[in-house]
Coordinates of C-alpha atoms in Angstrom, one line a residue:
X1 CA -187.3 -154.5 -32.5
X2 CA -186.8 -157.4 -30.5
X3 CA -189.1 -157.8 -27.5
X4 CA -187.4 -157.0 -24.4
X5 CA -187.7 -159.6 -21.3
X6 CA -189.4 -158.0 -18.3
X7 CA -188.1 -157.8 -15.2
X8 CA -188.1 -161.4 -13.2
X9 CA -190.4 -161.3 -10.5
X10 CA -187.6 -160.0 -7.3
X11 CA -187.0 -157.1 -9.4
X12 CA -188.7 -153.8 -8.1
X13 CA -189.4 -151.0 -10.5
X14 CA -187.0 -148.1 -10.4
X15 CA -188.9 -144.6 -9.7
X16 CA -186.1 -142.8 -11.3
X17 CA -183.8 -144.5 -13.6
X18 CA -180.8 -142.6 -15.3
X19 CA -181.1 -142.7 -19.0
X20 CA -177.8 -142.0 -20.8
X21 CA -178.7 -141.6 -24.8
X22 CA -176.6 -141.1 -27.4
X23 CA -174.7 -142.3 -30.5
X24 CA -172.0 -145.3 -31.5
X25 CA -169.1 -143.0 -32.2
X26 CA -168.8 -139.4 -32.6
X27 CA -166.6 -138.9 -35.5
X28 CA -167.4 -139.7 -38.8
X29 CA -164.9 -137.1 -41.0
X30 CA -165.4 -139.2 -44.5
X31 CA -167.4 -140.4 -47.5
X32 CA -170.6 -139.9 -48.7
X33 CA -172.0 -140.0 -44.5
X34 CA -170.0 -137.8 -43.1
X35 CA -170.9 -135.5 -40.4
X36 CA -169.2 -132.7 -41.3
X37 CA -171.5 -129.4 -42.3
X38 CA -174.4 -131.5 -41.0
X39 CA -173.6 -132.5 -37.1
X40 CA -170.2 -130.5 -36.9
X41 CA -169.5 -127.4 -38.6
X42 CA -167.3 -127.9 -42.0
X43 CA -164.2 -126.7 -40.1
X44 CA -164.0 -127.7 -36.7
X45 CA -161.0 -129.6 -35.9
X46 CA -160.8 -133.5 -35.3
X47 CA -160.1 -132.7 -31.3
X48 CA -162.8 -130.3 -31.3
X49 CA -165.6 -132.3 -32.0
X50 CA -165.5 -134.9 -28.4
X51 CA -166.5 -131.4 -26.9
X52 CA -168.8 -130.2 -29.3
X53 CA -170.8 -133.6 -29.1
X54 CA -171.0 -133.7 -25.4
X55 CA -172.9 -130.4 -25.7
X56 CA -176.2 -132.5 -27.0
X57 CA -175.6 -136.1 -25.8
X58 CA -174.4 -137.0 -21.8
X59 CA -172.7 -140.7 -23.6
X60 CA -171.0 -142.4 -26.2
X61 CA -170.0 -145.6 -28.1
X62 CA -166.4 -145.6 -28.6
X63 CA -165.9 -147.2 -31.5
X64 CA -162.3 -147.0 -32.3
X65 CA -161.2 -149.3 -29.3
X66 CA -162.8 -152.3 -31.8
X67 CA -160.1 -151.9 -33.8
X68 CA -157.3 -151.1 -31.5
X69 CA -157.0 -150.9 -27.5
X70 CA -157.6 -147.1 -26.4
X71 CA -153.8 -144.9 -26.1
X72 CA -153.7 -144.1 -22.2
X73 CA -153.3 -140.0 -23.0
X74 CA -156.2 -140.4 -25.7
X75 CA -158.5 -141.6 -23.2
X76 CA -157.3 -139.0 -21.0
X77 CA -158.2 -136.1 -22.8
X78 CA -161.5 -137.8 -23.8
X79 CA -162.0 -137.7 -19.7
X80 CA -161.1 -134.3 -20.0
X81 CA -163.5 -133.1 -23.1
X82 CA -166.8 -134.0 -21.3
X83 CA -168.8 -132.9 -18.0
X84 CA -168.6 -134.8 -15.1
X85 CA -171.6 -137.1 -15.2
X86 CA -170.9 -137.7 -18.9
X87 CA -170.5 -141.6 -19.7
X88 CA -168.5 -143.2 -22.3
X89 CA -169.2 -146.7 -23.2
X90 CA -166.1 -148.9 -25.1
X91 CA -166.5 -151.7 -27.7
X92 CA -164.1 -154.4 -26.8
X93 CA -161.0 -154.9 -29.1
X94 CA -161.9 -156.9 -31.8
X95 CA -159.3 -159.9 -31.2
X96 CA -161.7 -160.6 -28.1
X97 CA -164.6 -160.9 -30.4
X98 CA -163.7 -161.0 -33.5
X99 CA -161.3 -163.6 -34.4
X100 CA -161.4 -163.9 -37.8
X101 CA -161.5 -160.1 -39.0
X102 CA -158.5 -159.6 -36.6
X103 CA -156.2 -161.8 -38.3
X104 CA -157.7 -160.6 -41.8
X105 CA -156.7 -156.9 -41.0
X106 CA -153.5 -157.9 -39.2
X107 CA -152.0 -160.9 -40.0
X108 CA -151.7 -162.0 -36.5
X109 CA -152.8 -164.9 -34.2
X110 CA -156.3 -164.1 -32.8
X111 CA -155.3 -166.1 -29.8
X112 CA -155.9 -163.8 -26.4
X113 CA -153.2 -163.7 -24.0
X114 CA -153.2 -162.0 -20.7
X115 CA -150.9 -159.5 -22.1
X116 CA -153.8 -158.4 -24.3
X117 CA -156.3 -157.9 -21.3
X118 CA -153.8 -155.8 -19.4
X119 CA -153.3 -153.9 -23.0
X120 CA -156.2 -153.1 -23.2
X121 CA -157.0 -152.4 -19.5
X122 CA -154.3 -149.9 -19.2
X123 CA -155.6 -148.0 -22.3
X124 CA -159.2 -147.5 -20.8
X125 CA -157.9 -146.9 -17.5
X126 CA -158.4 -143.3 -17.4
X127 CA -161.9 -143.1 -18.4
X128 CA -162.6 -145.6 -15.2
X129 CA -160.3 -143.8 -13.0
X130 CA -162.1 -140.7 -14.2
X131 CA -165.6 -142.3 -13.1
X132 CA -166.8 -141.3 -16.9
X133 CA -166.6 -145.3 -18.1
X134 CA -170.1 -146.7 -17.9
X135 CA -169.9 -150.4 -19.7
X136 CA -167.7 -152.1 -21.7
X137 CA -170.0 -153.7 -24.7
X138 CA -168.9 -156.9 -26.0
X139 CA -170.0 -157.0 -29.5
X140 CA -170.3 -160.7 -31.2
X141 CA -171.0 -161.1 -35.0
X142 CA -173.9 -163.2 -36.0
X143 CA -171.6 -165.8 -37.3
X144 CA -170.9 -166.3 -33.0
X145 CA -173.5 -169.2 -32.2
X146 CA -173.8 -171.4 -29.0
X147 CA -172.2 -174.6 -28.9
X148 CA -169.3 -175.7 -26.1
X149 CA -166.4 -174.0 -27.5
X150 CA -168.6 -170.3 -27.8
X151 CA -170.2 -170.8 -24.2
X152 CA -167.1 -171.6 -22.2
X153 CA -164.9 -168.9 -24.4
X154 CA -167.5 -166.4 -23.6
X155 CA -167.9 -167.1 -19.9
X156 CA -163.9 -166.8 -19.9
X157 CA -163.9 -163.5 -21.0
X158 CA -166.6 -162.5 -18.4
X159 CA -165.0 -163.7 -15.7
X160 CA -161.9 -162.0 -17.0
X161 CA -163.5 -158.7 -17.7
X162 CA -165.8 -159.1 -14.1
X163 CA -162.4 -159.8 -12.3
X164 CA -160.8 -156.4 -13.6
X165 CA -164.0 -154.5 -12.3
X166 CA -165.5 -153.3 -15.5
X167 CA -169.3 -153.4 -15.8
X168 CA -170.0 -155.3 -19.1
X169 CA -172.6 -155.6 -21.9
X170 CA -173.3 -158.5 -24.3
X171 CA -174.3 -158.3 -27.6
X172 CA -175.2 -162.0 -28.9
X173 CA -176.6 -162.0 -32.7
X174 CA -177.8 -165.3 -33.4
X175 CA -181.4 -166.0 -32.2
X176 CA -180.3 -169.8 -31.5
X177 CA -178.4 -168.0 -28.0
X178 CA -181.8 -167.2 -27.1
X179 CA -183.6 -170.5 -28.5
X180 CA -180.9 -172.7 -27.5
X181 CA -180.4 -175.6 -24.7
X182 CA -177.6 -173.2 -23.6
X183 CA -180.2 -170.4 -22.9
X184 CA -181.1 -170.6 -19.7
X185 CA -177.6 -171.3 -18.5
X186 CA -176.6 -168.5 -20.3
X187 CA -179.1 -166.2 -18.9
X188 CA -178.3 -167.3 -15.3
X189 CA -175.0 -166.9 -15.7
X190 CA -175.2 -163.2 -17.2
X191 CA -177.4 -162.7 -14.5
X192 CA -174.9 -163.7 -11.5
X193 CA -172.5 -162.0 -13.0
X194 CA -174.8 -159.0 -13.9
X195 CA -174.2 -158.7 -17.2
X196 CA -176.3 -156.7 -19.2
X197 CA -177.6 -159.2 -22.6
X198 CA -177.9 -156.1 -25.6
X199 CA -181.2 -155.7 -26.9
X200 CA -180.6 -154.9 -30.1
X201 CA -182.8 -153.2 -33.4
X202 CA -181.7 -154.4 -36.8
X203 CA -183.1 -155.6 -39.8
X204 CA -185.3 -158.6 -39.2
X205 CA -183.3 -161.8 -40.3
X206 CA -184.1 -165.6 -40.2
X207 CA -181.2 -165.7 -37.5
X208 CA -182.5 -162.3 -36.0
X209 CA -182.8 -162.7 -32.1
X210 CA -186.8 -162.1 -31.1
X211 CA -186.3 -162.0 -27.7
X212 CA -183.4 -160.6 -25.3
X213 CA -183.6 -161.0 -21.2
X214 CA -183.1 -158.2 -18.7
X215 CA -179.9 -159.8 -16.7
X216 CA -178.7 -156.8 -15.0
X217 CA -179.5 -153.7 -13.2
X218 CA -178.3 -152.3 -16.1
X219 CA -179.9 -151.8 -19.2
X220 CA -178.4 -151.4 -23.3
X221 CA -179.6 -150.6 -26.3
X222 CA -178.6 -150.7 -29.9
X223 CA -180.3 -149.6 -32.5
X224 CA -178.9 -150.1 -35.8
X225 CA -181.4 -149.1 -38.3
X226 CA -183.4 -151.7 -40.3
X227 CA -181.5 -150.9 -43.7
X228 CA -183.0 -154.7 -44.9
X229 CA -181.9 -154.0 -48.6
X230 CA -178.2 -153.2 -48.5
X231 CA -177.5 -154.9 -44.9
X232 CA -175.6 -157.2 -46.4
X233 CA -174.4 -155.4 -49.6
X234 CA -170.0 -155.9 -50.0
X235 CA -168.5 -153.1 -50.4
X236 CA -170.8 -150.6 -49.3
X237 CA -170.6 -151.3 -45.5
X238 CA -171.8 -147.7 -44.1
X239 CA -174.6 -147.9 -46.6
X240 CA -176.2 -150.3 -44.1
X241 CA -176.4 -147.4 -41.5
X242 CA -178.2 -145.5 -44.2
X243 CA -181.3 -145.3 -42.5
X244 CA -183.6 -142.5 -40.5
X245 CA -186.4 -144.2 -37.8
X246 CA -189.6 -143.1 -38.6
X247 CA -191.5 -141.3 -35.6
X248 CA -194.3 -144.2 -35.4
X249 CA -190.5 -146.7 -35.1
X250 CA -189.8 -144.1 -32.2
X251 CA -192.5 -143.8 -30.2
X252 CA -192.8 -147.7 -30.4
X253 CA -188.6 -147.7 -29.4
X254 CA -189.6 -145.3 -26.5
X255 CA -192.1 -147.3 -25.3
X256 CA -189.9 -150.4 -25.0
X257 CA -186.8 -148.0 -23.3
X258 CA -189.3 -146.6 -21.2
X259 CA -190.8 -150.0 -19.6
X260 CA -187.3 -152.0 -19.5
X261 CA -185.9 -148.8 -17.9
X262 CA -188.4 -149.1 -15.2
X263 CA -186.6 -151.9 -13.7
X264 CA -183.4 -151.0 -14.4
X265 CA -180.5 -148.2 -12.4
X266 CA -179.3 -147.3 -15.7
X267 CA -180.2 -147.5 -19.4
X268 CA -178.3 -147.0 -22.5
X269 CA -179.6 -146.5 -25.6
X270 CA -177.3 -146.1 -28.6
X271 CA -177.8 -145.3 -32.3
X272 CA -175.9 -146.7 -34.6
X273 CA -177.8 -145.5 -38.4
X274 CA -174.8 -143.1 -38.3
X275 CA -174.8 -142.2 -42.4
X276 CA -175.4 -138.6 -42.8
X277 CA -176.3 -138.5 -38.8
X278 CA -179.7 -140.0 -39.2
X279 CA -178.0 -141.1 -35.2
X280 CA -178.1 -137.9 -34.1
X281 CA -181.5 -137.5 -35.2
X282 CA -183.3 -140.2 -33.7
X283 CA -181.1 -140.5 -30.5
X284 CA -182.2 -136.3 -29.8
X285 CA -185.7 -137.6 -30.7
X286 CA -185.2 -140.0 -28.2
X287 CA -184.2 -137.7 -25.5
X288 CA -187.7 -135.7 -26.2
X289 CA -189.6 -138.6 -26.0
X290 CA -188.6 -140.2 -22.7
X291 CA -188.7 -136.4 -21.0
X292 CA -184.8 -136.0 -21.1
X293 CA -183.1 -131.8 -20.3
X294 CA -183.0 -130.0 -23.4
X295 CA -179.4 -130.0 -24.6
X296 CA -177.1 -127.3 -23.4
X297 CA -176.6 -125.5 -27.3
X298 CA -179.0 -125.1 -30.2
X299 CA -179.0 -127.8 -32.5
X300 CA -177.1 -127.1 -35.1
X301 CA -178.8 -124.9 -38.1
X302 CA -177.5 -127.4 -41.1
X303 CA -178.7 -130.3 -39.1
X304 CA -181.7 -128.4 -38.6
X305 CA -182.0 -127.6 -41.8
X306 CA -181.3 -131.2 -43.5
X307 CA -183.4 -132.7 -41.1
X308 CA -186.8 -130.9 -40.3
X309 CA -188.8 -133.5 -39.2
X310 CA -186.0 -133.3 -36.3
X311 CA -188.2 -130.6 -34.8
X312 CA -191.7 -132.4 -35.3
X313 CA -193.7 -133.7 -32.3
X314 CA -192.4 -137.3 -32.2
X315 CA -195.1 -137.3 -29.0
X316 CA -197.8 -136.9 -31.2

């Protein structure tokens, strides 16, 4: 994966940081990666499954608020699903970060108006009110690069999001934000405005970013598999997620959470390999690797069964 940055010098190392592990999204009902009769069993119900999830994993992605801003009484019920110290992160709405595959899907003007920020505001307003919102992640394609327009949009949108009072995480793609003139004034400004740059796992690319900085006191992860063959296969998207970390890919992932965790409050680390819930694998492997409580039910027999190396000793 890419290398994290270490701490700058006036950071102290955390005794005890708060690790929040988990998965990007939670339902995944369809197709030939579904996590039905493996994660869930065959017939529990769509509004069952929040519940069942927060059983074995204290966060999750939400991945639906990509594609449209969170319902108020969705988000309210989510609240309600999960334990108190449970923490939900929330991709930003794709017209925010997406431009292009916004106005393919919906035939409207990516342009972002204020009305759009209180939109979506409103809709993930009960998760914050309920203290169970931990970051909002804005995800950037690779195609998102640095040059004037990019920087200034992007330090718009931070300010905006900043202003509103919701902690916020940055994933930038392209290795040219971290190879860039604009890097260092990039990296200062995430880091006044404590931003959290993703460090992200993926297939290695030519425009594959080697190197992210720690600009916050808190800390992200994704890991999306490193699926190099059909990454970029048409058609076929979840067939990219179609991949299971090895244990020698954990322990090394481990290692890296571990040490950037040390000088972080908080750490995310989210799996995003979500075909067949190879996610759930690796993220509970995860858990047992950094020392995390045992989950508060068995892991589920099919997932058990589909999936023994689940119970091997990853520490080994």
């Amino acid at each position: 994966m890419p290398s994290a940055g270490r701490a700058a010098p006036d950071k102290s190392r955390v005794a005890s940081p708060r690790f929040y592990i988990g998965t990007a999204g939670w339902s995944y009902p369809k197709g030939a990666g579904t996590w039905d009769g493996v994660f869930y069993p065959k017939r529990l119900a769509d509004k069952d499954k929040l519940a069942f999830y927060a059983q074995y994993f204290n966060t999750v992605e939400i991945n639906s608020s990509f594609y449209r801003p969170p319902n108020q009484y969705a988000a309210r019920a989510w609240a309600d699903k999960v334990p108190n110290g449970f923490r939900f992160t929330a991709k930003l709405w794709q017209k925010f970060t997406h431009p292009k595959m916004f106005e393919q899907a919906t035939g409207e003007s990516w342009r972002v108006s204020d009305d759009d920020f209180s939109v979506f505001s409103e809709g993930i307003g009960p998760l914050h009110e309920a203290g169970k919102l931990g970051v909002l992640l804005a995800q950037f394609p690779t195609s998102f690069r640095p040059d004037t327009q990019t920087t200034d949009y992007l330090e718009e949108l931070v300010r905006k999001l900043k202003a509103a009072k919701f902690p916020l995480a940055v994933e930038l793609r392209h290795r040219e934000w971290t190879e860039s003139e604009q890097t260092n004034a990039i990296r200062r400004f995430m880091e006044e405005q404590e931003v959290a740059w993703v460090m992200i796992d993926e297939p290695r690319f030519k425009t594959s970013i080697r190197h992210v900085p720690l600009t916050s006191s808190v800390a992200y992860f994704r890991f999306h598999g490193r699926n190099y063959k059909n990454w970029w296969r048409h058609g076929e998207s979840e067939d990219r997620y179609n991949y299971l970390y090895t244990p020698d890919e954990q322990r090394e992932i481990a290692a890296d959470v571990r040490e950037v965790a040390a000088h972080t409050e908080e750490t995310y680390a989210f799996y995003n390999n979500h075909f067949g819930a190879k996610a759930v694998v690796n993220a509970t492997q995860l858990q047992m690797l950094l020392d995390q409580p045992p989950p508060a039910a068995a892991l589920p027999e099919p997932l058990q069964q589909a999936f023994p190396e689940l119970l091997q000793q990853v520490g080994s």
